Coordinates of C-alpha atoms in Angstrom, one line a residue:
Chain H
M507 CA 0.0 0.0 0.0
T508 CA 1.4 3.4 -1.0
T509 CA 1.3 6.1 1.5
S510 CA 2.8 9.6 1.3
R511 CA 5.9 10.6 3.3
A512 CA 3.8 13.3 4.9
E513 CA 1.4 10.6 6.2
T514 CA 4.2 8.5 7.6
A515 CA 5.6 11.5 9.4
M516 CA 2.2 12.3 10.8
N517 CA 2.0 8.8 12.1
Y518 CA 5.3 9.0 13.9
L519 CA 4.1 12.3 15.4
L520 CA 0.9 10.6 16.6
L521 CA 2.9 7.7 18.1
V522 CA 4.9 10.2 20.1
V523 CA 1.9 12.2 21.2
V524 CA 0.0 9.1 22.4
C525 CA 3.1 7.8 24.3
A526 CA 3.6 11.2 25.9
F527 CA 0.0 11.1 27.1
A528 CA 0.5 7.7 28.6
L529 CA 3.8 8.5 30.2
G530 CA 3.1 12.1 31.3
P531 CA 1.6 11.4 34.7
I532 CA 4.3 8.8 35.4
V533 CA 7.0 11.3 34.6
V534 CA 5.4 13.8 36.9
V535 CA 5.5 11.3 39.7
L536 CA 9.1 10.3 39.0
V537 CA 10.3 14.0 38.8
T538 CA 8.3 14.9 42.0
S539 CA 9.8 12.0 43.9
L540 CA 13.3 13.4 43.3
Q541 CA 12.5 17.0 44.3
P542 CA 13.8 18.3 47.6
D543 CA 10.8 18.9 49.8
L544 CA 11.9 22.3 51.1
G545 CA 12.8 23.7 47.7
G546 CA 16.3 24.2 46.6
G547 CA 18.1 22.4 43.8
G548 CA 19.6 19.0 43.3
I549 CA 18.2 15.5 43.1
A550 CA 16.9 14.2 46.4
W551 CA 17.4 10.5 46.3
G552 CA 17.0 10.6 50.1
N553 CA 13.2 10.9 49.6
Y554 CA 13.1 7.2 48.8
A555 CA 14.9 6.3 52.0
E556 CA 12.7 8.6 54.0
A557 CA 9.5 7.4 52.5
W558 CA 10.7 3.8 53.0
S559 CA 11.3 4.3 56.7
Q560 CA 8.5 6.7 57.5
G561 CA 5.8 4.6 55.8
S562 CA 7.2 1.3 57.1
F563 CA 7.2 0.1 53.5
A564 CA 9.6 -2.7 54.3
R565 CA 6.9 -4.3 56.4
Y566 CA 4.0 -3.6 54.0
L567 CA 5.9 -4.7 50.9
R568 CA 6.7 -7.9 52.8
T569 CA 3.0 -8.4 53.6
S570 CA 2.2 -7.9 49.9
A571 CA 4.8 -10.4 48.9
L572 CA 3.4 -12.9 51.4
V573 CA -0.2 -12.5 50.3
S574 CA 0.7 -12.6 46.6
A575 CA 2.8 -15.7 47.0
T576 CA 0.1 -17.5 49.0
V577 CA -2.6 -16.6 46.4
L578 CA -0.3 -17.6 43.5
V579 CA 0.6 -21.0 44.9
V580 CA -2.9 -22.1 45.7
A581 CA -4.6 -20.5 42.7
L582 CA -2.1 -21.8 40.2
T583 CA -2.3 -25.4 41.5
A584 CA -6.0 -25.5 41.7
S585 CA -6.4 -23.9 38.3
V586 CA -4.0 -26.3 36.6
L587 CA -5.8 -29.3 38.1
A588 CA -9.2 -27.9 37.3
G589 CA -8.2 -26.9 33.8
Y590 CA -6.8 -30.4 33.2
A591 CA -10.1 -31.9 34.1
F592 CA -12.2 -29.4 32.2
G593 CA -10.0 -29.5 29.1
T594 CA -9.1 -33.2 28.7
M595 CA -11.8 -35.3 30.3
T596 CA -15.5 -35.8 29.4
F597 CA -17.8 -36.2 32.3
R598 CA -21.3 -35.5 33.3
G599 CA -21.8 -32.1 34.9
S600 CA -18.7 -30.6 33.3
T601 CA -20.6 -27.9 31.4
V602 CA -22.7 -26.9 34.4
V603 CA -19.7 -26.6 36.7
F604 CA -17.7 -24.8 34.1
S605 CA -20.4 -22.2 33.5
L606 CA -20.5 -21.6 37.2
V607 CA -16.8 -20.9 37.1
L608 CA -17.2 -18.5 34.2
V609 CA -19.7 -16.5 36.2
G610 CA -17.0 -15.9 38.8
I611 CA -14.9 -14.0 36.3
M612 CA -17.5 -11.3 36.0
V613 CA -18.6 -11.0 39.6
P614 CA -17.3 -7.7 41.1
T615 CA -15.6 -7.9 44.4
E616 CA -18.2 -5.7 45.9
A617 CA -20.7 -8.5 45.5
I618 CA -18.8 -10.8 47.9
V619 CA -16.9 -8.6 50.3
V620 CA -19.8 -7.6 52.6
P621 CA -20.8 -11.1 53.7
L622 CA -17.2 -12.3 53.6
F623 CA -16.3 -9.7 56.2
Y624 CA -19.2 -10.4 58.5
D625 CA -19.1 -14.2 58.2
L626 CA -15.4 -14.4 58.8
R627 CA -15.7 -12.0 61.7
T628 CA -18.2 -14.3 63.3
L629 CA -15.6 -17.1 62.8
G630 CA -12.9 -14.9 64.3
L631 CA -10.9 -15.1 61.1
T632 CA -10.7 -11.4 60.0
N633 CA -7.2 -10.0 60.3
T634 CA -5.6 -13.2 59.2
L635 CA -3.7 -14.1 56.1
W636 CA -6.5 -16.4 55.1
A637 CA -9.2 -13.7 55.2
V638 CA -7.1 -11.6 52.8
A639 CA -5.9 -14.4 50.6
F640 CA -8.8 -16.8 50.1
P641 CA -11.2 -14.5 48.4
Q642 CA -8.5 -13.5 46.0
M643 CA -7.7 -17.1 45.4
A644 CA -11.3 -17.8 44.5
Q645 CA -11.4 -14.9 42.0
S646 CA -8.1 -16.0 40.4
I647 CA -9.3 -19.6 40.3
A648 CA -12.3 -18.5 38.3
F649 CA -10.1 -16.9 35.7
G650 CA -7.3 -19.5 36.0
S651 CA -9.6 -22.6 35.4
Y652 CA -11.0 -20.9 32.3
W653 CA -7.5 -19.9 31.1
M654 CA -5.9 -23.4 31.7
R655 CA -8.9 -25.2 30.2
A656 CA -8.3 -23.2 27.0
Y657 CA -4.7 -24.4 27.0
F658 CA -5.4 -28.1 27.8
R659 CA -8.0 -28.2 25.1
T660 CA -5.4 -27.3 22.5
A661 CA -2.6 -29.4 24.0
P662 CA -1.4 -32.1 21.6
R663 CA -3.5 -35.2 22.0
S664 CA -0.9 -37.3 20.3
L665 CA 1.6 -36.5 22.9
M666 CA -0.8 -37.4 25.7
E667 CA -1.8 -40.7 24.0
A668 CA 1.8 -41.7 23.3
A669 CA 2.6 -41.1 27.0
R670 CA -0.4 -43.2 28.0
L671 CA 0.7 -46.1 25.8
D672 CA 4.1 -45.9 27.4
G673 CA 2.2 -46.6 30.7
A674 CA 2.4 -43.0 32.1
S675 CA -0.4 -42.4 34.6
E676 CA -2.8 -39.5 34.3
R677 CA -1.0 -37.6 36.9
R678 CA 2.4 -38.1 35.2
V679 CA 1.0 -37.0 31.9
L680 CA -0.1 -33.8 33.5
W681 CA 2.9 -32.9 35.5
S682 CA 5.8 -34.1 33.4
I683 CA 4.4 -33.5 29.9
L684 CA 1.5 -31.0 29.8
V685 CA 2.7 -28.6 32.4
P686 CA 6.2 -28.2 30.9
V687 CA 4.8 -27.8 27.4
G688 CA 2.2 -25.3 28.7
R689 CA 4.7 -23.0 30.3
P690 CA 3.7 -19.9 28.3
A691 CA 0.1 -20.3 29.4
I692 CA 1.1 -20.8 33.0
V693 CA 3.5 -17.8 32.9
T694 CA 0.8 -15.6 31.6
M695 CA -1.5 -16.7 34.3
T696 CA 1.2 -16.2 36.9
V697 CA 1.9 -12.6 36.0
L698 CA -1.8 -11.7 35.8
V699 CA -2.6 -13.2 39.2
F700 CA 0.5 -11.6 40.7
M701 CA -0.5 -8.2 39.3
W702 CA -4.2 -8.5 40.4
T703 CA -3.2 -9.6 43.9
W704 CA -0.4 -7.0 44.3
N705 CA -2.7 -4.2 43.2
E706 CA -5.9 -5.3 45.0
F707 CA -7.3 -2.7 47.4
L708 CA -10.8 -3.5 48.6
I709 CA -10.2 -7.0 50.0
P710 CA -7.2 -6.2 52.2
L711 CA -8.9 -2.9 53.2
V712 CA -12.0 -4.7 54.4
M713 CA -10.7 -8.1 55.6
S714 CA -7.9 -6.7 57.8
P715 CA -9.4 -3.8 59.6
N716 CA -6.7 -3.6 62.3
G717 CA -4.0 -3.5 59.6
A718 CA -2.3 -6.7 60.6
Y719 CA -2.3 -7.7 56.9
R720 CA -2.1 -4.3 55.4
T721 CA -0.7 -4.6 51.9
A722 CA 1.5 -2.0 50.1
P723 CA -1.3 -0.2 48.2
L724 CA -3.2 0.3 51.4
A725 CA -0.1 1.6 53.1
L726 CA 0.3 4.1 50.3
A727 CA -3.3 5.3 50.7
L728 CA -2.7 5.7 54.5
F729 CA 0.6 7.4 53.8
Q730 CA -1.2 9.9 51.6
G731 CA -3.6 10.8 54.4
Q732 CA -0.7 11.5 56.7
H733 CA 1.6 13.4 54.3
V734 CA -0.7 15.7 52.4
Q735 CA 1.9 18.4 52.2
A736 CA 5.0 16.2 51.6
T737 CA 4.3 15.7 47.9
S738 CA 7.8 14.4 47.1
L739 CA 7.8 11.8 49.8
L740 CA 4.3 10.6 48.7
A741 CA 5.5 10.4 45.1
A742 CA 8.5 8.3 46.2
A743 CA 6.2 6.0 48.1
A744 CA 4.0 5.6 45.1
V745 CA 7.0 4.6 43.0
L746 CA 8.0 2.0 45.6
V747 CA 4.6 0.4 45.6
A748 CA 4.3 0.3 41.8
L749 CA 7.8 -0.9 41.1
P750 CA 7.5 -4.7 41.6
V751 CA 4.7 -5.1 39.1
V752 CA 6.2 -2.6 36.7
V753 CA 9.6 -4.5 36.7
V754 CA 7.8 -7.8 36.0
Y755 CA 5.8 -6.1 33.3
L756 CA 8.9 -4.7 31.6
F757 CA 10.4 -8.3 31.4
L758 CA 7.2 -10.2 30.5
Q759 CA 5.1 -7.5 28.8
R760 CA 4.0 -9.9 26.1
H761 CA 2.4 -12.1 28.7
F762 CA 0.6 -9.2 30.3
I763 CA -0.8 -7.8 27.1
R764 CA -1.8 -11.2 25.7
G765 CA -3.4 -12.3 28.9
M766 CA -5.4 -9.1 29.5
L767 CA -6.6 -9.0 25.9
E768 CA -7.2 -12.8 25.2
G769 CA -8.4 -13.4 28.7
A770 CA -11.1 -10.9 28.2
V771 CA -12.4 -12.6 25.0
R772 CA -14.7 -15.1 26.5
E773 CA -16.2 -17.9 24.4
Chain R
M663 CA -10.9 -46.5 31.4
T664 CA -11.1 -43.5 33.7
P665 CA -13.4 -44.0 36.6
R666 CA -16.3 -41.6 36.8
W667 CA -15.1 -39.9 39.9
R668 CA -11.6 -39.2 38.5
P669 CA -12.3 -35.7 37.0
W670 CA -13.9 -34.6 40.3
L671 CA -10.7 -35.4 42.2
Y672 CA -8.9 -32.8 40.0
L673 CA -11.7 -30.3 40.6
V674 CA -11.9 -30.6 44.3
P675 CA -9.4 -27.8 45.3
A676 CA -10.9 -25.3 42.8
I677 CA -14.5 -26.1 43.7
V678 CA -13.9 -25.9 47.5
V679 CA -12.1 -22.5 47.4
Y680 CA -14.3 -21.1 44.7
G681 CA -17.5 -22.3 46.3
A682 CA -16.7 -21.2 49.8
F683 CA -15.2 -17.8 48.9
L684 CA -17.1 -16.7 45.8
L685 CA -20.3 -18.6 45.1
Y686 CA -21.4 -18.9 48.8
P687 CA -20.8 -15.2 49.5
I688 CA -22.9 -14.2 46.5
G689 CA -25.8 -16.1 47.9
R690 CA -25.2 -14.5 51.3
S691 CA -25.1 -11.1 49.7
V692 CA -28.5 -11.8 48.1
Q693 CA -29.7 -12.9 51.6
F694 CA -28.2 -9.8 53.3
S695 CA -29.9 -7.5 50.8
L696 CA -33.4 -8.6 52.0
Y697 CA -32.7 -7.6 55.6
E698 CA -32.1 -4.4 57.4
W699 CA -29.1 -4.8 59.6
D700 CA -26.6 -2.4 61.3
G701 CA -23.8 -5.0 61.4
L702 CA -24.1 -5.6 65.1
G703 CA -27.6 -6.0 66.5
A704 CA -30.6 -7.9 65.4
S705 CA -31.6 -7.9 61.7
E706 CA -35.1 -7.4 60.3
F707 CA -36.5 -8.9 57.2
V708 CA -37.6 -6.1 54.9
G709 CA -38.2 -7.9 51.6
L710 CA -37.2 -5.8 48.6
A711 CA -37.2 -2.5 50.4
N712 CA -33.4 -2.1 50.0
Y713 CA -33.8 -2.5 46.3
L714 CA -36.6 0.0 46.3
G715 CA -34.0 2.2 48.1
V716 CA -31.6 1.9 45.2
L717 CA -34.3 3.5 43.0
T718 CA -35.5 6.1 45.5
D719 CA -32.6 7.1 47.8
A720 CA -31.2 10.3 46.6
G721 CA -27.7 9.4 47.5
L722 CA -27.8 6.1 45.7
R723 CA -29.4 7.6 42.6
A724 CA -26.7 10.2 42.6
A725 CA -24.1 7.4 42.8
F726 CA -25.5 5.5 39.9
G727 CA -25.8 8.8 37.9
H728 CA -22.1 9.4 38.6
A729 CA -21.3 5.9 37.3
L730 CA -23.0 6.8 34.1
V731 CA -20.8 9.9 33.7
L732 CA -17.7 7.7 34.5
I733 CA -18.8 5.3 31.7
A734 CA -18.5 8.2 29.2
F735 CA -15.0 8.9 30.4
F736 CA -13.8 5.2 30.9
A737 CA -15.4 3.7 27.9
L738 CA -16.8 6.0 25.2
L739 CA -13.9 8.6 25.2
P740 CA -11.2 5.9 25.1
L741 CA -13.1 4.0 22.3
A742 CA -13.3 7.2 20.2
L743 CA -9.6 8.0 20.8
G744 CA -8.5 4.4 20.4
L745 CA -10.4 4.0 17.1
A746 CA -9.1 7.2 15.7
V747 CA -5.5 6.6 16.7
A748 CA -5.5 3.0 15.5
A749 CA -7.2 3.9 12.2
V750 CA -4.6 6.5 11.4
L751 CA -1.7 4.3 12.4
N752 CA -3.1 1.5 10.4
R753 CA -3.0 3.5 7.1
A754 CA 0.7 3.8 6.9
R755 CA 3.3 1.3 8.0
V756 CA 5.3 2.6 10.9
R757 CA 8.1 1.0 12.9
G758 CA 8.1 0.9 16.6
L759 CA 4.6 -0.4 17.1
G760 CA 5.9 -3.0 19.6
L761 CA 7.4 -0.3 21.8
F762 CA 4.3 1.8 21.4
R763 CA 2.1 -1.1 22.7
T764 CA 4.4 -1.6 25.7
V765 CA 4.3 2.1 26.6
V766 CA 0.6 2.8 26.2
F767 CA -0.3 -0.3 28.2
V768 CA 1.7 0.8 31.3
P769 CA -1.3 2.6 32.9
Q770 CA -3.1 -0.8 33.0
V771 CA -0.5 -2.4 35.3
L772 CA -0.3 0.3 37.9
A773 CA -2.2 -0.1 41.1
M774 CA -5.1 2.3 41.2
V775 CA -3.8 3.8 44.4
V776 CA -0.6 4.8 42.6
V777 CA -2.6 6.2 39.7
A778 CA -4.7 8.2 42.2
V779 CA -1.6 9.6 44.0
A780 CA -0.1 10.6 40.6
W781 CA -3.2 12.4 39.5
R782 CA -3.8 14.1 42.8
A783 CA -0.4 15.6 42.4
I784 CA -1.3 16.8 38.9
Y785 CA -4.6 18.3 40.0
A786 CA -3.1 19.9 43.1
P787 CA -3.8 23.7 43.4
D788 CA -0.1 24.4 42.7
G789 CA 0.4 21.3 40.6
P790 CA 1.5 20.9 37.1
L791 CA -1.9 21.3 35.5
N792 CA -2.6 24.7 37.0
T793 CA 1.0 25.8 36.4
A794 CA 0.7 24.8 32.8
L795 CA -2.6 26.7 32.4
T796 CA -1.1 29.8 33.9
A797 CA 2.0 29.5 31.7
V798 CA -0.1 29.7 28.6
G799 CA -2.2 32.5 29.9
L800 CA -5.3 30.6 30.8
D801 CA -5.3 31.7 34.4
S802 CA -9.0 31.9 34.4
L803 CA -9.3 28.1 33.9
T804 CA -7.2 27.2 36.9
R805 CA -9.1 25.9 39.9
A806 CA -9.0 23.4 42.8
W807 CA -9.7 20.5 40.5
L808 CA -10.6 18.1 43.3
G809 CA -12.5 20.6 45.4
D810 CA -15.0 21.8 42.9
Y811 CA -18.6 20.5 42.7
T812 CA -18.7 20.8 39.0
W813 CA -15.2 19.7 37.9
T814 CA -14.2 16.9 40.3
L815 CA -16.2 14.2 38.7
P816 CA -14.9 14.9 35.2
A817 CA -11.4 15.2 36.7
V818 CA -11.8 11.7 38.1
G819 CA -13.2 10.6 34.8
I820 CA -10.2 11.8 32.9
V821 CA -8.0 9.6 35.0
G822 CA -10.2 6.7 33.7
T823 CA -9.7 7.9 30.2
W824 CA -5.9 7.9 30.8
V825 CA -6.0 4.3 32.2
Q826 CA -8.2 2.8 29.5
T827 CA -7.1 4.5 26.2
G828 CA -4.0 2.5 25.8
L829 CA -5.7 -0.8 26.2
V830 CA -8.5 0.1 23.8
T831 CA -5.9 1.4 21.2
V832 CA -3.9 -1.9 21.4
L833 CA -7.1 -3.9 21.0
M834 CA -8.2 -1.9 17.9
L835 CA -4.8 -2.1 16.3
A836 CA -4.9 -5.9 16.7
G837 CA -8.3 -6.1 15.1
M838 CA -7.4 -3.8 12.2
A839 CA -4.2 -5.7 11.5
R840 CA -6.4 -8.6 10.4
V841 CA -7.9 -6.8 7.4
P842 CA -5.9 -7.9 4.3
R843 CA -4.0 -5.0 2.8
E844 CA -5.4 -5.9 -0.6
Q845 CA -8.9 -4.9 0.5
Y846 CA -7.6 -1.4 1.3
E847 CA -5.9 -1.2 -2.1
A848 CA -9.1 -2.3 -3.8
A849 CA -11.1 0.3 -1.8
R850 CA -8.7 3.0 -2.9
L851 CA -8.8 2.0 -6.5
D852 CA -12.5 2.4 -6.2
G853 CA -11.9 6.0 -5.1
A854 CA -12.8 5.6 -1.5
G855 CA -11.4 8.4 0.7
P856 CA -10.1 7.9 4.3
V857 CA -13.6 8.3 5.8
R858 CA -15.4 5.9 3.5
E859 CA -12.5 3.5 4.0
F860 CA -12.9 3.7 7.8
V861 CA -16.7 3.3 7.8
A862 CA -16.9 0.6 5.1
L863 CA -13.9 -1.5 5.8
T864 CA -12.1 -0.7 9.1
L865 CA -15.0 -0.3 11.4
P866 CA -16.8 -3.6 10.5
S867 CA -13.6 -5.5 10.9
V868 CA -13.2 -4.5 14.6
R869 CA -16.8 -5.2 15.7
G870 CA -15.6 -7.9 18.0
E871 CA -12.8 -5.8 19.4
I872 CA -15.2 -2.9 20.1
A873 CA -17.4 -5.3 22.0
V874 CA -14.5 -6.5 24.1
A875 CA -13.2 -3.0 24.7
L876 CA -16.7 -1.7 25.8
T877 CA -17.2 -4.7 28.1
L878 CA -13.9 -4.3 29.8
T879 CA -14.0 -0.5 30.2
I880 CA -17.7 -0.2 31.2
V881 CA -17.2 -2.9 33.8
A882 CA -14.1 -1.0 35.0
A883 CA -16.2 2.2 35.2
L884 CA -19.0 0.5 37.2
K885 CA -16.5 -1.1 39.6
T886 CA -14.6 2.1 40.3
F887 CA -13.7 2.1 44.0
D888 CA -10.0 2.7 44.8
L889 CA -9.8 5.8 42.6
V890 CA -12.7 7.5 44.3
Y891 CA -11.6 6.3 47.8
V892 CA -8.1 7.7 47.4
M893 CA -8.7 10.8 45.2
T894 CA -11.9 12.3 46.6
A895 CA -13.5 10.1 49.2
G896 CA -16.7 10.8 47.3
G897 CA -16.4 14.5 47.8
P898 CA -16.7 17.4 47.7
G899 CA -20.1 16.8 49.4
N900 CA -21.2 13.6 47.6
S901 CA -20.5 14.9 44.2
T902 CA -18.2 12.0 43.2
T903 CA -19.6 9.1 45.1
V904 CA -20.1 5.9 43.1
P905 CA -22.0 2.6 43.7
A906 CA -18.9 0.7 44.8
Y907 CA -18.0 3.4 47.2
E908 CA -21.6 3.4 48.6
V909 CA -21.3 -0.3 49.2
F910 CA -18.2 0.2 51.3
Q911 CA -19.6 3.2 53.2
R912 CA -22.9 1.6 54.0
A913 CA -21.6 -1.8 54.8
F914 CA -18.7 -0.7 57.0
R915 CA -19.1 2.9 58.0
T916 CA -22.8 3.9 58.4
G917 CA -24.3 0.6 59.5
Q918 CA -26.6 0.0 56.5
V919 CA -25.4 -3.5 55.6
G920 CA -28.6 -4.6 53.9
S921 CA -28.7 -1.5 51.7
A922 CA -25.0 -2.1 50.8
A923 CA -25.7 -5.7 49.8
A924 CA -28.6 -4.5 47.6
V925 CA -26.4 -2.0 45.9
A926 CA -23.7 -4.7 45.3
I927 CA -26.2 -7.1 43.8
T928 CA -27.7 -4.4 41.6
L929 CA -24.2 -3.6 40.4
T930 CA -23.6 -7.3 39.7
V931 CA -26.8 -7.7 37.8
L932 CA -26.0 -4.6 35.7
I933 CA -22.6 -6.0 34.9
F934 CA -24.0 -9.3 33.8
G935 CA -26.8 -7.7 31.8
L936 CA -24.3 -5.5 30.1
N937 CA -22.1 -8.4 29.1
L938 CA -25.1 -10.2 27.7
V939 CA -26.3 -7.1 25.7
I940 CA -23.0 -6.3 24.2
N941 CA -22.3 -9.9 23.2
R942 CA -25.7 -10.1 21.6
L943 CA -25.1 -7.0 19.6
V944 CA -22.0 -8.4 18.2
E945 CA -22.9 -12.0 17.6
P946 CA -24.9 -11.9 14.3
R947 CA -22.0 -10.5 12.3
E948 CA -19.5 -13.0 13.8
D949 CA -21.7 -15.9 12.8
R950 CA -21.3 -15.2 9.1

C-alpha cells in the first residue's frame, strides 16, 4: 500500500503524542519523587529512603509479597488441576460446573466482600492471612480454570496418547508433559494473578481492619492521608509500591498484554 | 478407562475454594440484601425494600448517575480515541509499534492507588496542571480541581480515560491488522477516501474488538472504587460518590449493611446484563 511521506511522518508524530499522554503522569511522579521537599536544587534520592522508613514500607511490601505468594501457589495449583479436568476429560456435569466458574470471572468484588467480612468476623478469622488471601484465590481460580482449560483443550492429544501407551499415569501426563509444554500459558496466568493480587485494594482494606495484613497499596493510601503536604515523599512512596509489578511487566510484557486481551475474550 | 469420579478429584481444590469464597458469599449477599441490619444488633426482614431504596434514595441515585458519567470517560472517550489513533496508524506502515504497545499499556499495570496519587499531584492547586494553564495565559481556567462541585467528577473521569485509552488502542490495532492489505488497495482504487475506507472497511472489521473493549471498560467504570476512595472520598459533598463506594460506606461505616448488599447485587446484575447485551449486539455478524 502506498502512503505519502507526509502521512508516515504524521503517524510518527501521533505515536509520540500518544506515548507522551500515557507517560506524562508517570514522569510527573518520578520527577516529583526526586525533588527536595523544602525547595532548593539537586536530586533528592533521600526521599526514597525517608518514605521507605516513615511509611514502614519494608513491612508492608513484605506483607504484599506474602499475600501474593500464597494466592499464587494455591490459585495456580487449583487452576492447573481444574483446567486439566475441564480440558481433557469428558464427564457429566462438566458444562454446568464450568459455566458456574465463568460466572465468577464477571462477579465484582463488591458482591462478595460484605458477607465475607461479617461471616469471617463471626468465625474470628478477620485480620488473618486467610481472610485476605482466600477471596482473591477464589477470584483467580475462576479466571485460571478458564485460562488453563483453554490451554489443555489445545494441548497435543498425540503427545498425551503416546505417553499413555508408554504406561504413564494420568498424573504423570499432567505434571511431566503437559505442564512443561504449557509453560507460556502458565507464565501468563502467573503474571496476571500476581498483578491483580499485588494491586488489590478493597479486599485487604475490608478483611484486615486492624492493619495486621495491610498490603503496600493500602499503606500508600494511608501514607497519603498522613503526608498531604509532603508531595515528594508521597511520590517516592507511590514509585516503591508500583515498582515490583512494573519490573515484572517490563520483562514479561507480552504475557501481560496477551493475557489481558485474550483473557477478556470469553467464548 | 477412567473411573467416573476421577475428574472430580482434580476439581476438588478449585471447587472448594471457589465455592466457599465466591459462590457462597454471592448467595449470602442476596440474603443480606433482604434484611435491614446495622452490622451488630438484630436484623429485620424487609423484603425488597433495600432494592426500592436503590431507586428512591437520593444518595444512591446520585451514585449510579455518577457511574453513568464515568462510563462516558472510561469507555466512550477511550473508544473514540482508540479507534481514531488505530485507524490513522493502520493507514501507513510505521516502525516501533511493539514499543508503542508496551508504553501505552503501562497505565493498566499500575495499582489504582498509585494512579490516584499521581493524578492528585497533577490536579493539586499548585500542581503541574494549574502551572501549565497559567504559563499559557489561561489563568481563568485554573481551579482546585478536586475541590469543585462541577469539575471533580470529570477530573476523576479523565483519569479513567488515561488508564483505558492505551488498552483500547492496542485492541483496535490488533483487530485492524487482520484486514488484508489488498482490501484497502481495492477500496482506494474504487476511489474511497479515508472516511469511506474507515466506515466501510475498518469499522466492521473491529466489531468484535469494540465489544470486548466496551465490556472491559464499562465494567471497570462500574466497579470504580480505589480511585474515588483515594482521590476524593466521594467528595466534595457527595459529588463523586459511586455505587462501589456506597457499598463500602454503607456496609462498614454507616451501618446500612442490607442496603450495601442491595447496591452490590444491583451492580452485579448490571454488569451481567451489560455483558449479555454487548455480546448479543456483536454476535450476528460474527456468525457469518
